[in-house]
Tab-separated table of C-alpha atoms (C1' of nucleotides) in Angstrom:
chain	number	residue	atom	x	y	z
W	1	UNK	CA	-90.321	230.988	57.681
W	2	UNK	CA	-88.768	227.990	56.359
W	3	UNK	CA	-92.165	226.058	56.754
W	4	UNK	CA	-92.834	227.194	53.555
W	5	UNK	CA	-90.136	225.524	51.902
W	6	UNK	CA	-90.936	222.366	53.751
W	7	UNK	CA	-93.816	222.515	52.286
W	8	UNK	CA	-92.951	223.402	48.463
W	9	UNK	CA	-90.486	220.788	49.253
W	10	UNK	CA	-92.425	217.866	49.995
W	11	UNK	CA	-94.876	218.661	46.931
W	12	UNK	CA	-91.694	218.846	44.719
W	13	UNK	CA	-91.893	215.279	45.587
W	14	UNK	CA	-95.258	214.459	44.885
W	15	UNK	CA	-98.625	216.615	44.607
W	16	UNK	CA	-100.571	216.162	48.376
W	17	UNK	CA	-103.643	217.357	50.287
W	18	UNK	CA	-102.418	219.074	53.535
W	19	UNK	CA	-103.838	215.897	55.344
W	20	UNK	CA	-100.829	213.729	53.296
W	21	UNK	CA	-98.366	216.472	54.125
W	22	UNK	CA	-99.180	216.143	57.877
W	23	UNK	CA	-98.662	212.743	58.043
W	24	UNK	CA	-95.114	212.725	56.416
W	25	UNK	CA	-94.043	215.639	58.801
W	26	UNK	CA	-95.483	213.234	61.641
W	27	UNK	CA	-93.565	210.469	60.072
W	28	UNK	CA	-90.130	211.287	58.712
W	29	UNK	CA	-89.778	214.938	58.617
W	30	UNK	CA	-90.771	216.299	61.749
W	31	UNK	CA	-87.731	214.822	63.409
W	32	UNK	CA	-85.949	217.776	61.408
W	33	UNK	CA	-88.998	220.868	61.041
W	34	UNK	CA	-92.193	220.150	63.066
W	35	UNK	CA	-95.383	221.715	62.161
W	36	UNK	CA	-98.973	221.852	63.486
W	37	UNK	CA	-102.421	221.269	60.938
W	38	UNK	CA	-103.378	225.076	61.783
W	39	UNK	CA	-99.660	225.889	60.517
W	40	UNK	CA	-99.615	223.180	57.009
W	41	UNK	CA	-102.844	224.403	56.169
W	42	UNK	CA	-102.471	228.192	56.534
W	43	UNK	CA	-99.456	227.821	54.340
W	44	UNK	CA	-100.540	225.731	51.671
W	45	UNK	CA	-103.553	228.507	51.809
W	46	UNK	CA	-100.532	230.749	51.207
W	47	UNK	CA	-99.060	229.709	48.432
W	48	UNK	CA	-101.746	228.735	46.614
W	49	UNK	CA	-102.207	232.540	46.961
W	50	UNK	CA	-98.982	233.430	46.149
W	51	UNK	CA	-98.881	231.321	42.446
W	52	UNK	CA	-96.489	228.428	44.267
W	53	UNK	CA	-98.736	225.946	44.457
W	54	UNK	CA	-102.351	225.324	42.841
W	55	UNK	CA	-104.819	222.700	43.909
W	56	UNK	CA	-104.563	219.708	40.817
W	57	UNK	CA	-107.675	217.888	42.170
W	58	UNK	CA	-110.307	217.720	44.846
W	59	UNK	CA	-111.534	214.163	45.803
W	60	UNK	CA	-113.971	212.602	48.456
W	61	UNK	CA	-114.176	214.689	51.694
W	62	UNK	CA	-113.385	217.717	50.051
W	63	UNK	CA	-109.730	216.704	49.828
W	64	UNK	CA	-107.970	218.926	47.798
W	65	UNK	CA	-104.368	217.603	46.139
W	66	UNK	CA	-101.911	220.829	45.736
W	67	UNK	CA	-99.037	220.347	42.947
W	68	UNK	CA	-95.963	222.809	42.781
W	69	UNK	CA	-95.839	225.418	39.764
W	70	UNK	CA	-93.057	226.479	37.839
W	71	UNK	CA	-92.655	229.506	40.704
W	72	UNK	CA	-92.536	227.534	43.607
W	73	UNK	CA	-89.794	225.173	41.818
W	74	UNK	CA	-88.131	228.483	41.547
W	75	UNK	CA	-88.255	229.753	44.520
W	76	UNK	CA	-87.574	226.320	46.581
W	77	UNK	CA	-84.241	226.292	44.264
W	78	UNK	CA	-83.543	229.673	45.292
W	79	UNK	CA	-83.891	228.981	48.947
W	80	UNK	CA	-81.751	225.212	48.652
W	81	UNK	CA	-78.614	227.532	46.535
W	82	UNK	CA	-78.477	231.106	47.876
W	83	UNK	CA	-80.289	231.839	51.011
W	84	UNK	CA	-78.350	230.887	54.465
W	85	UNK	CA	-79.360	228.164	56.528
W	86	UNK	CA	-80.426	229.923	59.732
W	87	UNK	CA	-78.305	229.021	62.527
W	88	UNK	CA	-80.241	230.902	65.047
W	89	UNK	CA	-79.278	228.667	68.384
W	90	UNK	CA	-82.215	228.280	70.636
W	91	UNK	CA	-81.252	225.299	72.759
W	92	UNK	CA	-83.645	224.906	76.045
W	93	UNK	CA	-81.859	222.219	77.476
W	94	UNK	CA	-78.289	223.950	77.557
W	95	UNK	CA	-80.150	227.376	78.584
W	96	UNK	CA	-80.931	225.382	81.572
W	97	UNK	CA	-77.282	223.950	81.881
W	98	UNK	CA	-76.011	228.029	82.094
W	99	UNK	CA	-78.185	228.193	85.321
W	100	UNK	CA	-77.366	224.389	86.796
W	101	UNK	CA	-75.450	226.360	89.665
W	102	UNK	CA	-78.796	227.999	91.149
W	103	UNK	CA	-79.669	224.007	91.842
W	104	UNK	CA	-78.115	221.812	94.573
W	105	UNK	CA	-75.673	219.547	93.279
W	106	UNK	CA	-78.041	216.583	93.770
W	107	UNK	CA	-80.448	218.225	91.938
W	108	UNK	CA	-78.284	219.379	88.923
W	109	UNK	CA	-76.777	215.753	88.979
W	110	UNK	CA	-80.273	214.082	88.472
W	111	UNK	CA	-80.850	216.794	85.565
W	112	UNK	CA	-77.522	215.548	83.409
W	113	UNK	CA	-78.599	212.156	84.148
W	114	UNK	CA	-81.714	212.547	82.992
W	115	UNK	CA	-80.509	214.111	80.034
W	116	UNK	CA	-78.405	211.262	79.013
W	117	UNK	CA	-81.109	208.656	78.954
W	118	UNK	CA	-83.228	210.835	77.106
W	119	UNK	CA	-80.532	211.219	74.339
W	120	UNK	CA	-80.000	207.616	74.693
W	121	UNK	CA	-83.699	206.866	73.733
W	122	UNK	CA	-83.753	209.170	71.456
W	123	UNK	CA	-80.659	207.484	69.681
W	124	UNK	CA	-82.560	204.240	70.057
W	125	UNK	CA	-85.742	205.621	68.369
W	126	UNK	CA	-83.788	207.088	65.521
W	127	UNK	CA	-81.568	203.471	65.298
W	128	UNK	CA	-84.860	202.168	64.915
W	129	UNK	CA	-86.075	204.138	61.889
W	130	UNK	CA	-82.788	202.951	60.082
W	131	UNK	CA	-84.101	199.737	59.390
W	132	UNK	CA	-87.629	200.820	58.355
W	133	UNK	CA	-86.477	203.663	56.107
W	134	UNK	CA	-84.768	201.462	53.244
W	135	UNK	CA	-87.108	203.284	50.377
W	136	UNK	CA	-84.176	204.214	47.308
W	137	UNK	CA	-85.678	207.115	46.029
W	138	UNK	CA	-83.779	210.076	46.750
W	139	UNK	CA	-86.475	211.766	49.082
W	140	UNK	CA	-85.359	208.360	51.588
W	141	UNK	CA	-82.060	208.753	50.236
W	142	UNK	CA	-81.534	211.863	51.697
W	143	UNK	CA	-83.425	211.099	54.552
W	144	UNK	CA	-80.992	208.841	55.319
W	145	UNK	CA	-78.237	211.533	55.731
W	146	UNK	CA	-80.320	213.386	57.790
W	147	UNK	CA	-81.231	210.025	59.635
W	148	UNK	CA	-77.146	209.579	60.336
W	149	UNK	CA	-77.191	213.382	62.035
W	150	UNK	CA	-79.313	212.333	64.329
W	151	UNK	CA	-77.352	209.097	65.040
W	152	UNK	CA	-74.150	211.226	65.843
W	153	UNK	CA	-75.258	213.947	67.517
W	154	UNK	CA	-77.597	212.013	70.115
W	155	UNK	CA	-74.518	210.021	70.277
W	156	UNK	CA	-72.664	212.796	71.018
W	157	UNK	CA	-75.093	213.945	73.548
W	158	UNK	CA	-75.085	211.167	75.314
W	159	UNK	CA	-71.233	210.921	76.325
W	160	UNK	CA	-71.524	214.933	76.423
W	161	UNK	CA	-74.277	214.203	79.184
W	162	UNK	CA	-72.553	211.357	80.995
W	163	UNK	CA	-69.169	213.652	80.830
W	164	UNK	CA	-70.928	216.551	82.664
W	165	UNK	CA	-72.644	214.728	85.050
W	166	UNK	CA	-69.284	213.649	86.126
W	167	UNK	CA	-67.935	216.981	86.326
W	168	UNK	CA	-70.862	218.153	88.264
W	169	UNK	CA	-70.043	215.250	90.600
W	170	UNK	CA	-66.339	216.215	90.942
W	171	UNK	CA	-67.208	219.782	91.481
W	172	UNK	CA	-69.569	219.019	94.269
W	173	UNK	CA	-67.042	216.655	96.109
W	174	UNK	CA	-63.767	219.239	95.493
W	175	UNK	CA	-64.985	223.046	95.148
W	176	UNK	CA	-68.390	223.019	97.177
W	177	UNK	CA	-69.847	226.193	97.515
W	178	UNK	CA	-67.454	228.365	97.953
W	179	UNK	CA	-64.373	230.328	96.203
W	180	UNK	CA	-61.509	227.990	94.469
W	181	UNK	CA	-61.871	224.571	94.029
W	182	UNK	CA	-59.241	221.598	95.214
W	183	UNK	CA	-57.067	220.683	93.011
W	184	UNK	CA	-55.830	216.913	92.635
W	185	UNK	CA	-56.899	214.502	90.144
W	186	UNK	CA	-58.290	217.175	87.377
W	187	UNK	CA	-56.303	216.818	84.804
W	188	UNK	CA	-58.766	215.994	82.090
W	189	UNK	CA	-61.178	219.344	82.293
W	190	UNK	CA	-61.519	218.730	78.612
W	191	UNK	CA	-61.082	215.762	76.373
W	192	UNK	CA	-59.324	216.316	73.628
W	193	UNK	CA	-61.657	216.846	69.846
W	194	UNK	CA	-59.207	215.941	67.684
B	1	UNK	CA	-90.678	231.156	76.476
B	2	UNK	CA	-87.781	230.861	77.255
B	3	UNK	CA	-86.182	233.779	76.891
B	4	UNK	CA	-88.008	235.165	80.259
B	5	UNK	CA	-86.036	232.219	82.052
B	6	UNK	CA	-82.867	233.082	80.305
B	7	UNK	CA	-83.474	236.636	82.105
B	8	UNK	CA	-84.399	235.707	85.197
B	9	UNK	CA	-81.176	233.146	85.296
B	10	UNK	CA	-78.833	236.459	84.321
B	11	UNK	CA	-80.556	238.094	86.823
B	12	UNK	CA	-80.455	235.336	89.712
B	13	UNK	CA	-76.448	235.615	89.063
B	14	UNK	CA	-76.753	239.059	89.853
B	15	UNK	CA	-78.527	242.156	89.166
B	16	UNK	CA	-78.170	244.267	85.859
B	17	UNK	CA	-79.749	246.611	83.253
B	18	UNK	CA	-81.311	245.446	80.176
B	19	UNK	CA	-78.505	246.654	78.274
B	20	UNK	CA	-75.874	245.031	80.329
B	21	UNK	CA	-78.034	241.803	79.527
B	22	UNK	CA	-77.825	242.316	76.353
B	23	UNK	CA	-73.849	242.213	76.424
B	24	UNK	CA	-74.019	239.229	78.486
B	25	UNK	CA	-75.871	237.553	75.841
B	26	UNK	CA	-73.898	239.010	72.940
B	27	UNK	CA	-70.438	237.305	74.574
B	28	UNK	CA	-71.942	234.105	76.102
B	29	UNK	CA	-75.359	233.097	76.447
B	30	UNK	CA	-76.532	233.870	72.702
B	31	UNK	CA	-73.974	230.577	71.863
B	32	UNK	CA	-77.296	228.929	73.157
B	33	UNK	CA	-80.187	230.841	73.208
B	34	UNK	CA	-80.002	234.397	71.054
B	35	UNK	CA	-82.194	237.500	71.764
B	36	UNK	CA	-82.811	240.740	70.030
B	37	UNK	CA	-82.627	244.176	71.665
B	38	UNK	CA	-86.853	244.362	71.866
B	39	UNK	CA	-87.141	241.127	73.178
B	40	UNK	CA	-85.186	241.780	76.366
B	41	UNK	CA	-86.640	244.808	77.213
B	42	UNK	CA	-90.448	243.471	76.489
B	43	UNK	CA	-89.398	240.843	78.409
B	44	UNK	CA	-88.256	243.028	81.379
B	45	UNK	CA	-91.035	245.336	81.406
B	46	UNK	CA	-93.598	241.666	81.375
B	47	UNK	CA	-91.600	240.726	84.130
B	48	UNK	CA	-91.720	243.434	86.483
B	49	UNK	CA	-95.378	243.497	85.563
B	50	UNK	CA	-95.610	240.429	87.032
B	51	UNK	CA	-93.790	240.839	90.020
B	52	UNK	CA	-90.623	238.283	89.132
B	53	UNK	CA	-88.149	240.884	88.795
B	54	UNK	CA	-88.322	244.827	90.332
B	55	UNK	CA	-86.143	247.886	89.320
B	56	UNK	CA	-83.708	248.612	92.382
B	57	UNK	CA	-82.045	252.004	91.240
B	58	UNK	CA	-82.311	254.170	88.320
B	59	UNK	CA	-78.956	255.652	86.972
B	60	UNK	CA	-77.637	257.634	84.462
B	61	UNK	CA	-79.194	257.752	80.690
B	62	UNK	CA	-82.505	256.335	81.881
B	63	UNK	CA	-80.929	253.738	83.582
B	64	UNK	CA	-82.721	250.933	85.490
B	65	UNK	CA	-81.246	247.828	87.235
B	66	UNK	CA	-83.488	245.338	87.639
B	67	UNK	CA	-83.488	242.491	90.644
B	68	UNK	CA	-84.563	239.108	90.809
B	69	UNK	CA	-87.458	239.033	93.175
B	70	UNK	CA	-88.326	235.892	95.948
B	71	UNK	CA	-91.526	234.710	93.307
B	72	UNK	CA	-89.412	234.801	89.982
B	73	UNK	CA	-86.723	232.251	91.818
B	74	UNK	CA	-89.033	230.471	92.612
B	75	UNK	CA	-90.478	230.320	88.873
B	76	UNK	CA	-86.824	229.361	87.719
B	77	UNK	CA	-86.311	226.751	90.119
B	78	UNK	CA	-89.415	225.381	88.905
B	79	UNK	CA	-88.803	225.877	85.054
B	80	UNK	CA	-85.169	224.238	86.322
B	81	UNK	CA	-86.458	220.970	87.976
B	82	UNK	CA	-90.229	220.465	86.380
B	83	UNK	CA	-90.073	221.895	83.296
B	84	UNK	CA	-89.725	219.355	80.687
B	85	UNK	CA	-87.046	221.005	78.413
B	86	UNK	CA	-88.991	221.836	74.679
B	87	UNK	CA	-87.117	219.658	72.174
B	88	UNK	CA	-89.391	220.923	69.241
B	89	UNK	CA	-86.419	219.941	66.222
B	90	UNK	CA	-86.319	222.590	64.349
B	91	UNK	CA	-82.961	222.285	61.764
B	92	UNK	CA	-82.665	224.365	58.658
B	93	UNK	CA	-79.907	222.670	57.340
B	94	UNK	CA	-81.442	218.843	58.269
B	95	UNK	CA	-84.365	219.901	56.074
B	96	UNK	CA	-82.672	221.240	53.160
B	97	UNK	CA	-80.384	217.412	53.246
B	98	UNK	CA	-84.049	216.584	52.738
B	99	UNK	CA	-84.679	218.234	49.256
B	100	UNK	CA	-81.077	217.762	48.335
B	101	UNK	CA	-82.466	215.633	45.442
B	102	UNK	CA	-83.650	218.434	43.796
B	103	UNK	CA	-80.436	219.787	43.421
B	104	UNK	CA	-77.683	218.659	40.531
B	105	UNK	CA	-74.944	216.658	42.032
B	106	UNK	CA	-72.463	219.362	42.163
B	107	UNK	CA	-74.843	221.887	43.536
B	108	UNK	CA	-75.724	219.192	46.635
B	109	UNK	CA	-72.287	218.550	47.233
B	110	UNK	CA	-71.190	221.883	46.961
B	111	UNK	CA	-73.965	222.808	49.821
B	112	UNK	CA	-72.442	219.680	52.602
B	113	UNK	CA	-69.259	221.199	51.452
B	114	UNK	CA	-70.406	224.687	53.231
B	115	UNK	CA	-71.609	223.007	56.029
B	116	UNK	CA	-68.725	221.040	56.338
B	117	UNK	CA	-66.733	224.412	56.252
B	118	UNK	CA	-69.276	226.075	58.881
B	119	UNK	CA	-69.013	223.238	61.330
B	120	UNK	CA	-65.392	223.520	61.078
B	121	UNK	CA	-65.571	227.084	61.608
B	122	UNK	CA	-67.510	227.112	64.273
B	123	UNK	CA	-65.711	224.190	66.155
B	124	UNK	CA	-62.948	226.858	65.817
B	125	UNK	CA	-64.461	229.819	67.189
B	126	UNK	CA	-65.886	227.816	70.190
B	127	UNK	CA	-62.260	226.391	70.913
B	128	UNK	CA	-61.099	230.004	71.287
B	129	UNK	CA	-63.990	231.018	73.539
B	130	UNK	CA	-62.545	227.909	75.599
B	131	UNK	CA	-59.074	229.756	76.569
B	132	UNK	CA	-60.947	232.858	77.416
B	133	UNK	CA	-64.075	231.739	79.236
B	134	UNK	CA	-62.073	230.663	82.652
B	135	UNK	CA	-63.422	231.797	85.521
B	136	UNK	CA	-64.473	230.392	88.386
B	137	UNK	CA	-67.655	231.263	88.966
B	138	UNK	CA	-70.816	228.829	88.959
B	139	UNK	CA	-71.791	230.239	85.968
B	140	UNK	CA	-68.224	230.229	84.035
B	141	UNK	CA	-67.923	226.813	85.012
B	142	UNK	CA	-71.926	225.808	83.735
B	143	UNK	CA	-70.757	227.779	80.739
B	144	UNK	CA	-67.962	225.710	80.185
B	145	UNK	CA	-69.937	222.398	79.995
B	146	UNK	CA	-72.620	223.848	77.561
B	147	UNK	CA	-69.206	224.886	75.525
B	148	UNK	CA	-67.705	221.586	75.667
B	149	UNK	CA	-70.977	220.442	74.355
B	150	UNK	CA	-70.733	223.151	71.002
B	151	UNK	CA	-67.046	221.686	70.943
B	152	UNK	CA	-68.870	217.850	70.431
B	153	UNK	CA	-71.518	218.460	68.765
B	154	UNK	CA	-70.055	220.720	65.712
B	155	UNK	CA	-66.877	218.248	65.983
B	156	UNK	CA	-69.595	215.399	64.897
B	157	UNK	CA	-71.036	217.853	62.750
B	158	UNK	CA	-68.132	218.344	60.603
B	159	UNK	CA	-67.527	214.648	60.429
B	160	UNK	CA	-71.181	214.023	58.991
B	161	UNK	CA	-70.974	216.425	56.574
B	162	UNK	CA	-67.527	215.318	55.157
B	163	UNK	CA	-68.739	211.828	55.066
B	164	UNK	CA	-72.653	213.100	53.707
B	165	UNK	CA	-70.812	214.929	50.697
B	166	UNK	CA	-68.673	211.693	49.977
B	167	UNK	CA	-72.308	209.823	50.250
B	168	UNK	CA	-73.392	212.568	47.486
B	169	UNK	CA	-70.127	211.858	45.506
B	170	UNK	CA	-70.312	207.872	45.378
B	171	UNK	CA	-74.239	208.417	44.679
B	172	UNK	CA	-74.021	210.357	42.012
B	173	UNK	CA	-71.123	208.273	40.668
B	174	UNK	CA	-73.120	204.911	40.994
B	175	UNK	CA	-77.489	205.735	40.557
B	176	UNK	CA	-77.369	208.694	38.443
B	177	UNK	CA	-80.954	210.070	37.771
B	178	UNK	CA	-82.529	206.862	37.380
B	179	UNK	CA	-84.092	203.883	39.518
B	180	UNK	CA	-81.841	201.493	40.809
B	181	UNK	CA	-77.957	202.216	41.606
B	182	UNK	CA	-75.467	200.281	41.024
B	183	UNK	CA	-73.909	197.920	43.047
B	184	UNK	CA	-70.012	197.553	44.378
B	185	UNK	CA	-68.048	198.672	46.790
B	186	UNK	CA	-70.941	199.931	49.177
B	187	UNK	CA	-70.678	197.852	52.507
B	188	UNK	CA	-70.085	201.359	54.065
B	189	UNK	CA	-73.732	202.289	54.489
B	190	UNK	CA	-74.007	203.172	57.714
B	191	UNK	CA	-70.730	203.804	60.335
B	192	UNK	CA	-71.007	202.265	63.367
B	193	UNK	CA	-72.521	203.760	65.802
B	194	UNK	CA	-71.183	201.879	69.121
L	1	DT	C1'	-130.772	202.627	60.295
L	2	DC	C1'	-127.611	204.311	63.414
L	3	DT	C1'	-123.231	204.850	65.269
L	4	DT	C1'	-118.482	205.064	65.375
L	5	DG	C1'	-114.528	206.552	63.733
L	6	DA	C1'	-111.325	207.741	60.272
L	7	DC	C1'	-110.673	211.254	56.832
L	8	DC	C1'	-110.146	216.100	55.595
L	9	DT	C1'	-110.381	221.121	55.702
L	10	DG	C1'	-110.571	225.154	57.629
L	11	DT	C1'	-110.839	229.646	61.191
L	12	DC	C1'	-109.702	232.473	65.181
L	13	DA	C1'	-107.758	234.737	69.316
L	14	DG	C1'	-103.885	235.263	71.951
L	15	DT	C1'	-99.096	235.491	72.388
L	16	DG	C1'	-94.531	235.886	71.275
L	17	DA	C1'	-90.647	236.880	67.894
L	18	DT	C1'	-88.502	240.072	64.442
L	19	DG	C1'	-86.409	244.106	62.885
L	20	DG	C1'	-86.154	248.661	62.512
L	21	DA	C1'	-86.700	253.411	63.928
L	22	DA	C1'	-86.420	256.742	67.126
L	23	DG	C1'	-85.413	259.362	71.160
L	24	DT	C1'	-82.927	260.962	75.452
L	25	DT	C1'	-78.919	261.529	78.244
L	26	DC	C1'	-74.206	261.475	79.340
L	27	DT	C1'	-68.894	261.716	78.067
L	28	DA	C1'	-64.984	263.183	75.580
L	29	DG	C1'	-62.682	265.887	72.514
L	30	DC	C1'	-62.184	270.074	69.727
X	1	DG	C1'	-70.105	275.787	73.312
X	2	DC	C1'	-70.426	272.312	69.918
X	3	DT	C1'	-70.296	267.843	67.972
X	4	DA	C1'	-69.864	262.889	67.772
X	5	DG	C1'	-70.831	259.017	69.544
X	6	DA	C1'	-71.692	255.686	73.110
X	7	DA	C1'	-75.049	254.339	76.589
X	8	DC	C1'	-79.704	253.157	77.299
X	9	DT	C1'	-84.589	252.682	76.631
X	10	DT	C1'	-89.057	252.555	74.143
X	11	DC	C1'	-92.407	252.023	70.371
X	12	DC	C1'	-94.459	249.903	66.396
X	13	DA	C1'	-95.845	247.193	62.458
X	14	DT	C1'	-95.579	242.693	60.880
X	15	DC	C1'	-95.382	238.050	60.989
X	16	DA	C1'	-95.133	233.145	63.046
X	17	DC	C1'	-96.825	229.855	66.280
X	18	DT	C1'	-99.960	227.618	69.416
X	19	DG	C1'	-104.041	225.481	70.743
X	20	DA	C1'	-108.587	225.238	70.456
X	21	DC	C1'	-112.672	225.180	67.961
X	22	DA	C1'	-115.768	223.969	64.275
X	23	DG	C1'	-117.131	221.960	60.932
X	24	DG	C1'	-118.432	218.240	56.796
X	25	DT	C1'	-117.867	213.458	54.327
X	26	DC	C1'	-117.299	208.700	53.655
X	27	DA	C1'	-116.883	203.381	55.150
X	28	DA	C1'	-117.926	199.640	57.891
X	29	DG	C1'	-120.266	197.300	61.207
X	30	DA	C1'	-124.078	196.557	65.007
DNA sequence: TCTTGACCTGTCAGTGATGGAAGTTCTAGC
DNA sequence: GCTAGAACTTCCATCACTGACAGGTCAAGA
């Protein structure tokens, strides 16, 4: 649903054929709202319907350039002021933590671990766009706040990951498989968040 | 997709009616992975079609408990281990920061000062799951790490936004509408990341 | 000229998600 | 016996997403 304001957003920007569009979602903004060409063109298809958008030009290859109107301002202000976020959580890789106790402990170890390095390369990717995305218009200003999510919550991942892992570890060695676990040096079941 | 290994985890713990899922997703599991009503039964009734899960007794009201079967472990051990876990990013709020630009000044920081409130709230809520959720069960103590994760990541969350609103602030103070921004006391870019 | 490949737009079938409405059966209280 | 409501399931219309397919046009080089 909120593709369509992706989209009305990005032409708030600029007027763009759905080829341009798919190129900044595969550059900058699909790191936040992915989208597929079948998807970016059925929408723009959409709203041209609807009275949001209408096609300004059509160049070589029967590329078509779509501008915003008046409505689809509207409307995209509407959504940015008075419609909730959606917070609908849908997180695969913690679904999968929920059910780590159906795996040996090897096996769940190996799948924290490997969670950490992927949020570490992810962090690295991300550190990387921060020197390439320097552009002082607000679209890349903006960006850039988004850009500094990302930084601190793969960041956050990372520890989060290396901090379970751990805790699998410990839980292996103490509890095993069975009812209570040993007590001893478990003091720190959760850091402190300040 | 997911949601059918989200069942068959619930039901690997032990078995249980579709409505007693639902409960168990109401109080825990929807923190990470949310499902209506229809889905659960669809999903149940796909399931049994294919032979992952079977009803083992029929009670009151219509009734039916449904059991884990041999083939649907199997299918979560291999979702578990081989399944790449979908990392599709798909963040209302990260792509509104996008179009925050479109907004006046007061409206943008008025909108990171919600989220800042939201990730504070919800930091909250989580740290009061955290003195209930103690048992000692695998899956209380799974559920406990993908907690202490909500606990980090909405922590950084509410950090980003305070610091993304006083990015907003300083902005608006220094650019204004126009091309360059003035210059000053702007070391403060980026934090560091370390 | 011919080919290669980038550019550019679309459609379609299958599948799952959403949200609401509805219906039956049991329990508890009057 | 009657009612209210909780327990529990099922159906349906609509919409979003995915992945594949199916084009047509221009530029540059062999």
């Amino acid at each position: 649903m909120s593709l369509r304001h992706a989209v009305l957003g990005l032409l708030a920007d600029r007027p763009a054929s759905g080829y341009d569009l798919l190129k900044t979602f595969a550059i900058s903004l699909g790191n936040v709202w992915s989208a597929t060409q079948s998807q970016v063109y059925t929408e723009l298809g959409r709203l041209a319907d609807s009275g949001q958008v209408t096609v300004t030009a059509e160049g070589a290859r029967g590329r078509k350039e779509y501008a915003i109107t008046e409505s689809g301002r509207a409307e995209l202000h509407r959504w940015l002021t008075r419609v909730e976020p959606n917070r609908t959580p849908r997180n695969d890789t913690l679904l999968r933590v929920f059910f780590l106790g159906l795996l040996k402990p090897a096996e769940a170890e190996a799948f924290m671990r490997r969670e950490a390095e992927t949020a570490a390369a992810h962090h690295k990717e991300l550190a990387a766009l921060t020197t390439v995305a320097a552009g002082q218009d607000s679209f890349s200003a903006h960006g850039r706040l988004a850009l500094e999510w990302g930084l601190r919550v793969t960041a956050a991942q990372h520890e989060w990951a290396l901090w379970a892992e751990q805790q699998i570890v410990d839980r292996a060695a103490g509890g095993g498989g069975g009812g209570g676990h040993g007590g001893g040096d478990e003091d720190e079941d959760v850091p402190a968040q300040g």
